Short mmCIF file of N, CA and C in Angstrom, two decimals:
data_model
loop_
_atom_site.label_atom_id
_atom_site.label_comp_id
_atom_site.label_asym_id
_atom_site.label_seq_id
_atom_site.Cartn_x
_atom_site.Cartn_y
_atom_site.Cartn_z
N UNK W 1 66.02 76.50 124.03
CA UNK W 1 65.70 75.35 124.85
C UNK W 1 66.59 75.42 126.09
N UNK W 2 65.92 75.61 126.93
CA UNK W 2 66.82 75.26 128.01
C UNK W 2 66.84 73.84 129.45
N UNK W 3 67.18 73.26 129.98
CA UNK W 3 67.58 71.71 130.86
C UNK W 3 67.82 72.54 131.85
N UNK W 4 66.91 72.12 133.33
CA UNK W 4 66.85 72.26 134.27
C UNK W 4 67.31 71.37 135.07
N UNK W 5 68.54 71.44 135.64
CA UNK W 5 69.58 70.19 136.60
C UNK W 5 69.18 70.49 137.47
N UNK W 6 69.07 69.64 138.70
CA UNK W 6 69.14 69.70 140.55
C UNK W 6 70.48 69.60 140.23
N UNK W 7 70.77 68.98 139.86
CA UNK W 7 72.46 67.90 140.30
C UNK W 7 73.56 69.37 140.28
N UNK W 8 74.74 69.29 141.46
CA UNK W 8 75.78 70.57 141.66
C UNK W 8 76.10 69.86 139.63
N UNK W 9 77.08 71.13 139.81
CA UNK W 9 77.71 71.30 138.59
C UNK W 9 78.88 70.62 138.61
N UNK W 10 79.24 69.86 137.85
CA UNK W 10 80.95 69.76 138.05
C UNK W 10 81.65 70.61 137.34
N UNK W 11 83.10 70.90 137.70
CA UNK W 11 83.90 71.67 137.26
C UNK W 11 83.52 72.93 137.33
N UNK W 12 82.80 73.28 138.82
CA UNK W 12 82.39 74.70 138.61
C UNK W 12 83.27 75.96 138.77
N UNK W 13 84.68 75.35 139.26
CA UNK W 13 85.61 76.58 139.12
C UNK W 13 85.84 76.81 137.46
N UNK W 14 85.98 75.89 137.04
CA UNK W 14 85.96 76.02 135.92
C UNK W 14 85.03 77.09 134.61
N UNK W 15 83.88 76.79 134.55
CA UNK W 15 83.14 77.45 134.19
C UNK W 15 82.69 78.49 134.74
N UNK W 16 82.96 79.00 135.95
CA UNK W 16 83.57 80.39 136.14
C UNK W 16 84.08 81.20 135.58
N UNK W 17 85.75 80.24 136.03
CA UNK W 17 86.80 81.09 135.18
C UNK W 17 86.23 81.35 133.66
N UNK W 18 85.67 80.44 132.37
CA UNK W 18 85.37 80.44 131.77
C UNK W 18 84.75 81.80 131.30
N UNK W 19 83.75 81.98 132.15
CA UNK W 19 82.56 82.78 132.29
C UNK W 19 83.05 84.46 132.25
N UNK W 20 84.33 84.50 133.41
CA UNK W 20 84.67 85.75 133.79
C UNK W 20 85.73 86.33 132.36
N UNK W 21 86.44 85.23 131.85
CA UNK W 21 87.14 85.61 130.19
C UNK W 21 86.10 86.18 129.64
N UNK W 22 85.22 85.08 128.85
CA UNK W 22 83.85 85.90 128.06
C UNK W 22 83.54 87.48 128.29
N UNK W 23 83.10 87.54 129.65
CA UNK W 23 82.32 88.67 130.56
C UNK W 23 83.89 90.01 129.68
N UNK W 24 85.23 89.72 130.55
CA UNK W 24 86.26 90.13 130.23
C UNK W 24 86.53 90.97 129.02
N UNK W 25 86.06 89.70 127.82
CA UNK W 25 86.33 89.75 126.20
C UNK W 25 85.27 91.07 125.78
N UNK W 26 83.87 90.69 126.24
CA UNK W 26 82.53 91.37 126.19
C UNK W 26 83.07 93.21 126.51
N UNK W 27 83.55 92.84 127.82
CA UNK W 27 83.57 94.32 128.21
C UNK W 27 84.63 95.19 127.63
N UNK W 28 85.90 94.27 126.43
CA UNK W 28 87.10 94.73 126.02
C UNK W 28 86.15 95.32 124.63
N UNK W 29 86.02 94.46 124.32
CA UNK W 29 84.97 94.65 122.83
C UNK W 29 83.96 96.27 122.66
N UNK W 30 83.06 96.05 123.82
CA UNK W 30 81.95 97.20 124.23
C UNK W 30 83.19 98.69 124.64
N UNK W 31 84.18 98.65 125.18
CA UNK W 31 84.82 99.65 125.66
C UNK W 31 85.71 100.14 124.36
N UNK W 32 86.04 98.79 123.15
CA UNK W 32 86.91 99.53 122.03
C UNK W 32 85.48 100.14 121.03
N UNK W 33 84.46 99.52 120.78
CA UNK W 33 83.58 100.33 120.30
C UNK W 33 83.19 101.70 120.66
N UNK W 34 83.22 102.19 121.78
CA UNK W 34 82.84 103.32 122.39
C UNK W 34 84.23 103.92 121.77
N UNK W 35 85.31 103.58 121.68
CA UNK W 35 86.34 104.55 122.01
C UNK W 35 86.10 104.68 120.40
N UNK W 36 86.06 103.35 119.54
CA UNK W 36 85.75 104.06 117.79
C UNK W 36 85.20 105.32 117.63
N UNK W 37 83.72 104.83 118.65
CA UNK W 37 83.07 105.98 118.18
C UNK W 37 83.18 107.38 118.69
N UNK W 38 83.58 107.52 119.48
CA UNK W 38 84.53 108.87 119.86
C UNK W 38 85.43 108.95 119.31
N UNK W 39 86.25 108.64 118.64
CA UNK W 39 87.02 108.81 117.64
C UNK W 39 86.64 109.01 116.20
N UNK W 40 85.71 108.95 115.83
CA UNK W 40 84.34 108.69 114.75
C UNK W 40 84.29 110.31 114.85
N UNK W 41 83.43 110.33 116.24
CA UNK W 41 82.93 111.75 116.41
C UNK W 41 83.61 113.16 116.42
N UNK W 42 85.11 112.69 117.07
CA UNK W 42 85.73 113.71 116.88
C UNK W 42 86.38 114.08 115.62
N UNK W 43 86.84 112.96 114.38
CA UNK W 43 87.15 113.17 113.14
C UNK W 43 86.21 113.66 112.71
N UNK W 44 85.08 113.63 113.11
CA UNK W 44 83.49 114.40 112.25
C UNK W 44 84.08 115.56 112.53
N UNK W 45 84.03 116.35 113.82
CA UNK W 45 83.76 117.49 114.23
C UNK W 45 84.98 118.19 113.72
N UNK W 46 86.27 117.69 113.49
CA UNK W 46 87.51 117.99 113.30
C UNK W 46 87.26 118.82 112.13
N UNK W 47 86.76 117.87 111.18
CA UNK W 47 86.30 118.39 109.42
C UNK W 47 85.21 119.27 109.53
N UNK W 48 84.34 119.14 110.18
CA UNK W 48 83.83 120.57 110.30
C UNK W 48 84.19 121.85 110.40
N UNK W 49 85.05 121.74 111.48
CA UNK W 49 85.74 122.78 111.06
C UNK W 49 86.84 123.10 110.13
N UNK W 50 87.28 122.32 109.72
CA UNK W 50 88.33 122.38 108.50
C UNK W 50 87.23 122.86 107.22
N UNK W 51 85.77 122.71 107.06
CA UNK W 51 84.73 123.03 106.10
C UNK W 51 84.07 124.04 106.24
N UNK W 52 84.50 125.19 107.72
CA UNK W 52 83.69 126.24 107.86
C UNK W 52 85.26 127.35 107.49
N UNK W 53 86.24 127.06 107.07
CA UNK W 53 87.12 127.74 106.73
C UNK W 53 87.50 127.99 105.59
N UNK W 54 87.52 129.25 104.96
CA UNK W 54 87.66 130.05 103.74
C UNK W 54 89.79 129.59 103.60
N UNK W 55 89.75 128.57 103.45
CA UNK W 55 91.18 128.29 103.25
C UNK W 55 91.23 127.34 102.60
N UNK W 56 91.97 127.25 101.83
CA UNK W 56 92.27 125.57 101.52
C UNK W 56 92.91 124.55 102.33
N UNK W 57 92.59 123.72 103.03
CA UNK W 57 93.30 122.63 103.77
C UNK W 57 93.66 121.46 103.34
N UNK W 58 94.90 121.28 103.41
CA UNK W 58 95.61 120.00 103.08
C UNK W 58 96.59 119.41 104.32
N UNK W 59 95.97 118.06 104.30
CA UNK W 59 96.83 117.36 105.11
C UNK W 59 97.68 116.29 104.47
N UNK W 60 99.18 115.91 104.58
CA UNK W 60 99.70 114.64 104.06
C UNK W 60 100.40 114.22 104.82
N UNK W 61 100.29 112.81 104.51
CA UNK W 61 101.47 112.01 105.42
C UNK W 61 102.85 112.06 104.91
N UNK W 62 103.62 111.74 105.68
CA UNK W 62 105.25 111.81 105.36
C UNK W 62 105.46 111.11 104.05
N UNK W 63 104.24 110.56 102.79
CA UNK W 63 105.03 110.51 102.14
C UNK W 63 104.60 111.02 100.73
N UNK W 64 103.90 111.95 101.22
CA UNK W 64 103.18 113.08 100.36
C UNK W 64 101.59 112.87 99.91
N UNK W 65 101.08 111.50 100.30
CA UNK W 65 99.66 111.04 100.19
C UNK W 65 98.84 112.26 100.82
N UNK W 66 97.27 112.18 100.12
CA UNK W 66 96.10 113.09 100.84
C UNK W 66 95.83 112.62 102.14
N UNK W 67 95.77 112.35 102.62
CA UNK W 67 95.00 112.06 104.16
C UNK W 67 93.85 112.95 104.23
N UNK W 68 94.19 114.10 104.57
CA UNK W 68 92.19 115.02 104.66
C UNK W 68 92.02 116.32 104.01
N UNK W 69 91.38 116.38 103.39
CA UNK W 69 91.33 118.05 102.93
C UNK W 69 90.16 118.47 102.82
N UNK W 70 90.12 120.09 103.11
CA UNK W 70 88.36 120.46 103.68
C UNK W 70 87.80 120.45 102.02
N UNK W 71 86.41 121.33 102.66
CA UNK W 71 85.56 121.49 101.30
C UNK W 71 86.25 122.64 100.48
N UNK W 72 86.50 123.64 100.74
CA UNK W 72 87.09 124.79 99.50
C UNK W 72 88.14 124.27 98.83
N UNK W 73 88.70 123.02 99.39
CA UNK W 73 89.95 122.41 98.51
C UNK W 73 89.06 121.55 97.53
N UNK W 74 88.08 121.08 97.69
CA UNK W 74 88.10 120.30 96.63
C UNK W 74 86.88 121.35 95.79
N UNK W 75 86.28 121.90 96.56
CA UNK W 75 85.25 122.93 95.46
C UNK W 75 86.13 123.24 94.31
N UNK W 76 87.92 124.15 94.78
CA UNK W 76 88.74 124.63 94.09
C UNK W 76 88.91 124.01 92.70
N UNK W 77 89.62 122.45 93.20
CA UNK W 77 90.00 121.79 92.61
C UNK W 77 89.17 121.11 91.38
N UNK W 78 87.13 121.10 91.94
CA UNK W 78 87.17 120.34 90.99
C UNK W 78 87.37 118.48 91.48
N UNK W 79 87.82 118.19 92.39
CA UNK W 79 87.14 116.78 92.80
C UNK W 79 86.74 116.39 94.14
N UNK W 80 86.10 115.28 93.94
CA UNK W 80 85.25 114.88 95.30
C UNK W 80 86.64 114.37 96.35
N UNK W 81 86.25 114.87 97.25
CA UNK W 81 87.49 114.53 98.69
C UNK W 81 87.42 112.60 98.54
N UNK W 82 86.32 112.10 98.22
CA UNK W 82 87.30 110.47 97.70
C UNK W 82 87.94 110.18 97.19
N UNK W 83 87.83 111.02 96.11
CA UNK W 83 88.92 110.70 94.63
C UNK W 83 90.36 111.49 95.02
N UNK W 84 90.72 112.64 96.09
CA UNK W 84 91.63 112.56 96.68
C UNK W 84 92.10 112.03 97.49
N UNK W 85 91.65 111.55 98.69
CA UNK W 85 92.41 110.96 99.93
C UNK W 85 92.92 109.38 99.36
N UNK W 86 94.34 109.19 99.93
CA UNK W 86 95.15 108.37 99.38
C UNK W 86 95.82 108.70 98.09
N UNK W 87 95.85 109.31 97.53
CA UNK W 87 96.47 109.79 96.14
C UNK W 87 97.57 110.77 96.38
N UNK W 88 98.56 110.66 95.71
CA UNK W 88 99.65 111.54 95.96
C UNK W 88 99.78 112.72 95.59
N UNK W 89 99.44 113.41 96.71
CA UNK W 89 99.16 115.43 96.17
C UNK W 89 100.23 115.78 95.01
N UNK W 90 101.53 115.27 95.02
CA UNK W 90 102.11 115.63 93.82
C UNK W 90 102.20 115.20 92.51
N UNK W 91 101.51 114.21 92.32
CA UNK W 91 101.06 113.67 91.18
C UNK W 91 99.60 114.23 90.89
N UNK W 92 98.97 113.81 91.36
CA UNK W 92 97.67 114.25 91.48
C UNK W 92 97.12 115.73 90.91
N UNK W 93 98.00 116.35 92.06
CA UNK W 93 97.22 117.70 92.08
C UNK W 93 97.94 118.94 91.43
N UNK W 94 99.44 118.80 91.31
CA UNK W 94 100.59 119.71 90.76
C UNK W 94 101.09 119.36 89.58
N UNK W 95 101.09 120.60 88.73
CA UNK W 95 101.55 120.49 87.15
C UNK W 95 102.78 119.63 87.30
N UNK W 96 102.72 118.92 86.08
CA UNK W 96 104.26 118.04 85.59
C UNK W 96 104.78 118.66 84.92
N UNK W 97 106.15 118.77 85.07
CA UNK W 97 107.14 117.92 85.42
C UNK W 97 107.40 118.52 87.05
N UNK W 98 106.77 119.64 87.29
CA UNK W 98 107.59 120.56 88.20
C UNK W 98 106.82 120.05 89.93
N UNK W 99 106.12 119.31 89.51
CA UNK W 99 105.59 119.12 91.40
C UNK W 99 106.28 117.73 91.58
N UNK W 100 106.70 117.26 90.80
CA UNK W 100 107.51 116.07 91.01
C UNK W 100 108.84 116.26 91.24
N UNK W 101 109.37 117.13 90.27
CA UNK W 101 110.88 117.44 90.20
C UNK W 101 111.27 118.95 91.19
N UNK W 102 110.34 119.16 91.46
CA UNK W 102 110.35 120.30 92.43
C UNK W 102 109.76 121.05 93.56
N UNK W 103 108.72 120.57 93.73
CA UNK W 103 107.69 120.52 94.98
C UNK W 103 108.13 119.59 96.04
N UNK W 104 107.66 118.63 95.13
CA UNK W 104 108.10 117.17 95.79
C UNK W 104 109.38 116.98 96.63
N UNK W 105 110.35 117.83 96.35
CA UNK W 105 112.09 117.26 96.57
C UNK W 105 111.76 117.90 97.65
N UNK W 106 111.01 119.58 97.72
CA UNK W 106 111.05 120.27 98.95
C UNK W 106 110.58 119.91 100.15
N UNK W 107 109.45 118.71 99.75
CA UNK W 107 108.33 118.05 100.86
C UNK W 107 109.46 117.17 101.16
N UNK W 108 109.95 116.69 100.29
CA UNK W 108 111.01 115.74 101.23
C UNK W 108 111.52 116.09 102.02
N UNK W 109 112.26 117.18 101.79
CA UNK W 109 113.60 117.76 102.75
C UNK W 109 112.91 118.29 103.91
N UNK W 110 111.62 118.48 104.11
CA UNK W 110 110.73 118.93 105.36
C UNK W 110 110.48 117.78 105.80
N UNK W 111 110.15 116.63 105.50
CA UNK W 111 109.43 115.20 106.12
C UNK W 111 111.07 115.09 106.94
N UNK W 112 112.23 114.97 105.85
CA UNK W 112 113.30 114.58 106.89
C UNK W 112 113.87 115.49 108.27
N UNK W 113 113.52 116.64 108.07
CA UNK W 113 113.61 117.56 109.24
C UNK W 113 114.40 118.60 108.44
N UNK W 114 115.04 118.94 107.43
CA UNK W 114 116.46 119.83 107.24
C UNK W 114 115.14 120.80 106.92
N UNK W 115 114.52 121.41 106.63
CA UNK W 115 113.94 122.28 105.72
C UNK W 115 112.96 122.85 107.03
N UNK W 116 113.25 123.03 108.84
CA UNK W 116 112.24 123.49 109.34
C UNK W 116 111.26 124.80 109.45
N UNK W 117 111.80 125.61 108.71
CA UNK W 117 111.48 127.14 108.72
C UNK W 117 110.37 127.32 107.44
N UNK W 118 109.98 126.33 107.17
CA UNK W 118 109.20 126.56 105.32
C UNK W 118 107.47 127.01 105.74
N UNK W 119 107.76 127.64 106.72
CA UNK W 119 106.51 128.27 106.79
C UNK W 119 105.41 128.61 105.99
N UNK W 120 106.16 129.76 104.86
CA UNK W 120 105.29 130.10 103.55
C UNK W 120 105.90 129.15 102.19
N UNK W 121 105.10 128.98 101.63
CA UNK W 121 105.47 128.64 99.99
C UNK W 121 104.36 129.18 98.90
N UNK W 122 104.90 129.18 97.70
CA UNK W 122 103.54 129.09 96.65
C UNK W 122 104.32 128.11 95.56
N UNK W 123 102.85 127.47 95.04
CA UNK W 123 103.26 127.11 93.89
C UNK W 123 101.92 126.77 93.75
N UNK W 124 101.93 126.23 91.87
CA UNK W 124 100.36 125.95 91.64
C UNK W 124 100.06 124.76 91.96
N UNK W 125 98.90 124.41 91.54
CA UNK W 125 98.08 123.30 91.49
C UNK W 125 97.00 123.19 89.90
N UNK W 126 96.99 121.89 90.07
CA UNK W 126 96.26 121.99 88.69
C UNK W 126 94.70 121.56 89.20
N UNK W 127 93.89 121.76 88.41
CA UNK W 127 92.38 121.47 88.87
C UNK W 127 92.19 120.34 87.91
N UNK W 128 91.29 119.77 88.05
CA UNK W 128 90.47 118.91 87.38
C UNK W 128 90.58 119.08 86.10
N UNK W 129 90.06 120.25 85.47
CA UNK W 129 89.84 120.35 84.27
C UNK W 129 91.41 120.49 83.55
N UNK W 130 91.84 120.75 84.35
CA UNK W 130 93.53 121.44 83.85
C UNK W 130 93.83 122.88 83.93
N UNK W 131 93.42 123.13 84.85
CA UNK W 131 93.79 124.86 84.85
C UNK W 131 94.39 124.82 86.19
N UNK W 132 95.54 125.83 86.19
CA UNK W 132 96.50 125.96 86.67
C UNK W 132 95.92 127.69 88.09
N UNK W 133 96.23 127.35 88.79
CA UNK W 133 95.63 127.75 90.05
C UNK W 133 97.05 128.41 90.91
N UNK W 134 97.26 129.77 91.25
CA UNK W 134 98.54 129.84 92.29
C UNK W 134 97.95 129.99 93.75
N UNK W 135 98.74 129.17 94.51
CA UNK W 135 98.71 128.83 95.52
C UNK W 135 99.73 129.55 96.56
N UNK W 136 98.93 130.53 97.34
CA UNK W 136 100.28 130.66 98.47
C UNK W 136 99.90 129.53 99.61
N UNK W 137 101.15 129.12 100.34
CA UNK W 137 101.27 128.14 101.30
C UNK W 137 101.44 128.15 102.46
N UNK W 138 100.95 127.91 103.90
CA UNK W 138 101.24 128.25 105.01
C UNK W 138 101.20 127.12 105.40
N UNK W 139 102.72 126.15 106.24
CA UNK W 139 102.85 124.37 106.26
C UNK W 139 103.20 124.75 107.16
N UNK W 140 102.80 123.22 107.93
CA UNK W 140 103.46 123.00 109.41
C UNK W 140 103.49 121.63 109.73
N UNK W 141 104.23 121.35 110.42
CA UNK W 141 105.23 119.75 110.48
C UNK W 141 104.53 118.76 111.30
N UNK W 142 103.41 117.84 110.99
CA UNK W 142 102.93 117.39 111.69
C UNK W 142 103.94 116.40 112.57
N UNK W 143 103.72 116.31 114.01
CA UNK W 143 104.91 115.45 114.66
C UNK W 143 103.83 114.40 115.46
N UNK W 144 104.49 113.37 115.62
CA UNK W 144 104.12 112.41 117.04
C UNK W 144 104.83 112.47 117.88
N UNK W 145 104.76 110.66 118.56
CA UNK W 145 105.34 110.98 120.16
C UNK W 145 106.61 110.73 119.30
N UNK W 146 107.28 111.04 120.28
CA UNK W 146 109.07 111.21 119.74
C UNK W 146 109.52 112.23 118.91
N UNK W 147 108.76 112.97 118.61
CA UNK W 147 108.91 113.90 117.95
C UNK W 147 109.14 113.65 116.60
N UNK W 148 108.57 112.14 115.82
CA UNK W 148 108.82 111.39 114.41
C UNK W 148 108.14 112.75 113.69
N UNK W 149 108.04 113.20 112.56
CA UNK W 149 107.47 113.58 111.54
C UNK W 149 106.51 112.60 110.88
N UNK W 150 105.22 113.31 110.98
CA UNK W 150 104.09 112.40 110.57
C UNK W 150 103.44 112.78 109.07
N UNK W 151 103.53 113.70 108.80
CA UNK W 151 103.02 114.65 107.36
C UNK W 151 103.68 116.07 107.73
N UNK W 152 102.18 116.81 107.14
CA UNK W 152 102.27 117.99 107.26
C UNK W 152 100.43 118.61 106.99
N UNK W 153 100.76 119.65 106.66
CA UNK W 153 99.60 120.42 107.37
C UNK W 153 99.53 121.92 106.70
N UNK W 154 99.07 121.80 105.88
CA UNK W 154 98.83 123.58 105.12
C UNK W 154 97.89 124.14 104.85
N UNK W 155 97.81 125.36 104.80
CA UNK W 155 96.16 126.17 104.63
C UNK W 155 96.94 126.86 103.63
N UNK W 156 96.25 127.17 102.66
CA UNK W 156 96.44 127.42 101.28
C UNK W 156 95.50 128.96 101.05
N UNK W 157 96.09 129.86 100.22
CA UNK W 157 95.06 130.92 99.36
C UNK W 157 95.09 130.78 98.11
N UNK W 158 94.18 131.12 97.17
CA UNK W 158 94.05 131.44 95.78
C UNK W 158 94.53 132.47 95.36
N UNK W 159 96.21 132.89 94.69
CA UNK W 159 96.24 134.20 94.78
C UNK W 159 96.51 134.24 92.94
N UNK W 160 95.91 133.69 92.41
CA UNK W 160 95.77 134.06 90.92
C UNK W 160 95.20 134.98 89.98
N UNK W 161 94.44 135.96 90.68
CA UNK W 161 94.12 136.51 90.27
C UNK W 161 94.42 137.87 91.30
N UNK W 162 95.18 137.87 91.95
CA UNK W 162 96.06 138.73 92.40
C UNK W 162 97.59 138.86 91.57
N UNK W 163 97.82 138.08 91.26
CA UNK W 163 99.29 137.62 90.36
C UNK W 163 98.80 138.51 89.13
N UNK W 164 97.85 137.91 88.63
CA UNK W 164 97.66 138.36 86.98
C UNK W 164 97.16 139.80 87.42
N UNK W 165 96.65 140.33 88.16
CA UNK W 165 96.95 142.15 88.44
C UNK W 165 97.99 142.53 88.64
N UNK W 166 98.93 142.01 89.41
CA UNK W 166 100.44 142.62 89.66
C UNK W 166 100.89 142.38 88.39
N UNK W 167 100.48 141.25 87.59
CA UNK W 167 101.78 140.81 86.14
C UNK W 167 100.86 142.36 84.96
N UNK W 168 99.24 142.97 85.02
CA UNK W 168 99.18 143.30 83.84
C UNK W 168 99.50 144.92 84.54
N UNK W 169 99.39 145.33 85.62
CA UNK W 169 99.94 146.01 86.51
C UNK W 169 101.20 146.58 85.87
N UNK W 170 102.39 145.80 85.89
CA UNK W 170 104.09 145.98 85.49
C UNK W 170 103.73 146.13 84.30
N UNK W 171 102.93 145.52 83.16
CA UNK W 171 102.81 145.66 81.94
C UNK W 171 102.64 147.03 81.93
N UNK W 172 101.68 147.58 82.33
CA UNK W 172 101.26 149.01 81.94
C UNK W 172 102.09 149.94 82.57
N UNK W 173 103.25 149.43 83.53
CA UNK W 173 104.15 150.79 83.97
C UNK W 173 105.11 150.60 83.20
N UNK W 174 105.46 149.47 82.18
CA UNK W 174 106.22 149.69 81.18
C UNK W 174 106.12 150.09 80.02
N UNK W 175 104.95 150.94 79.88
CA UNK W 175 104.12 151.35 78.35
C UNK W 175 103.96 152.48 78.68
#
């Protein structure tokens, strides 16, 4: 429904100003949506490529949580990338007692800065079902502005069945 006045308006600075907030609010609103969705788009495209790579990828935040991991990590593993992200890779994903009492201490000492050179590591991981998986490790220190430590960042291999050739390997040069 709309009322058709002759009569001036009163308070028309008013409802201006009014007018130009709204307009203001409108165009703050429309400009953070756009930026979501470019931000949307580029986390898409990001994982794409993290899913066209024959690696395992793991990302965590400084306090050992999943944040993102591609598809061969969870094919590996055995679960759906929901049932990881937010869950604590060392609970979660590494045999007990030793990814707690010993993985874990090492991720610490990298989140705080002393440990910068940890380029390579291995250790296992457990899968879903419970089978035990060796992992070599290639980490790197995710940083922000200030140079804070934000997580980290590793591409992973399956080398278990490289291990169990080198282990039946030594067996047979000792026979």
């Amino acid at each position: 429904i709309s009322v058709l006045d002759t009569r001036p308006m009163e308070n028309i600075d008013l409802v201006k100003a009014a007018l130009r907030l709204v307009a203001a609010s409108v165009a703050l609103e429309l400009e953070r949506q756009s930026e979501e969705k470019a931000l949307r788009e580029e986390r898409d495209r990001a994982q794409g490529y993290l899913d066209t790579v024959e690696s395992i990828i793991v990302v965590l935040d400084n306090t050992g949580r999943i944040v993102r991991v591609n598809r061969k990590a969870c094919q590996l593993m055995g679960w759906d990338e929901s049932e990881l992200i937010g869950q604590s890779w060392f609970e979660r994903c590494l045999p007990q007692p030793e990814g707690r009492n010993q993985v874990y201490q090492v991720f610490q000492k990298m989140m705080a800065g002393s440990l910068e050179n940890l380029e390579y590591y291995e250790n296992d991981i457990v899968t879903r079902t419970g089978e035990r998986r060796s992992i070599a490790w290639h980490n790197s220190v995710l940083r922000g502005d200030g140079a804070n430590i934000l997580g980290s960042l590793s591409a992973g291999e399956d080398i278990t069945e490289r291990k169990q050739r080198a282990a039946e390997l030594e067996i047979y040069r000792q026979h």
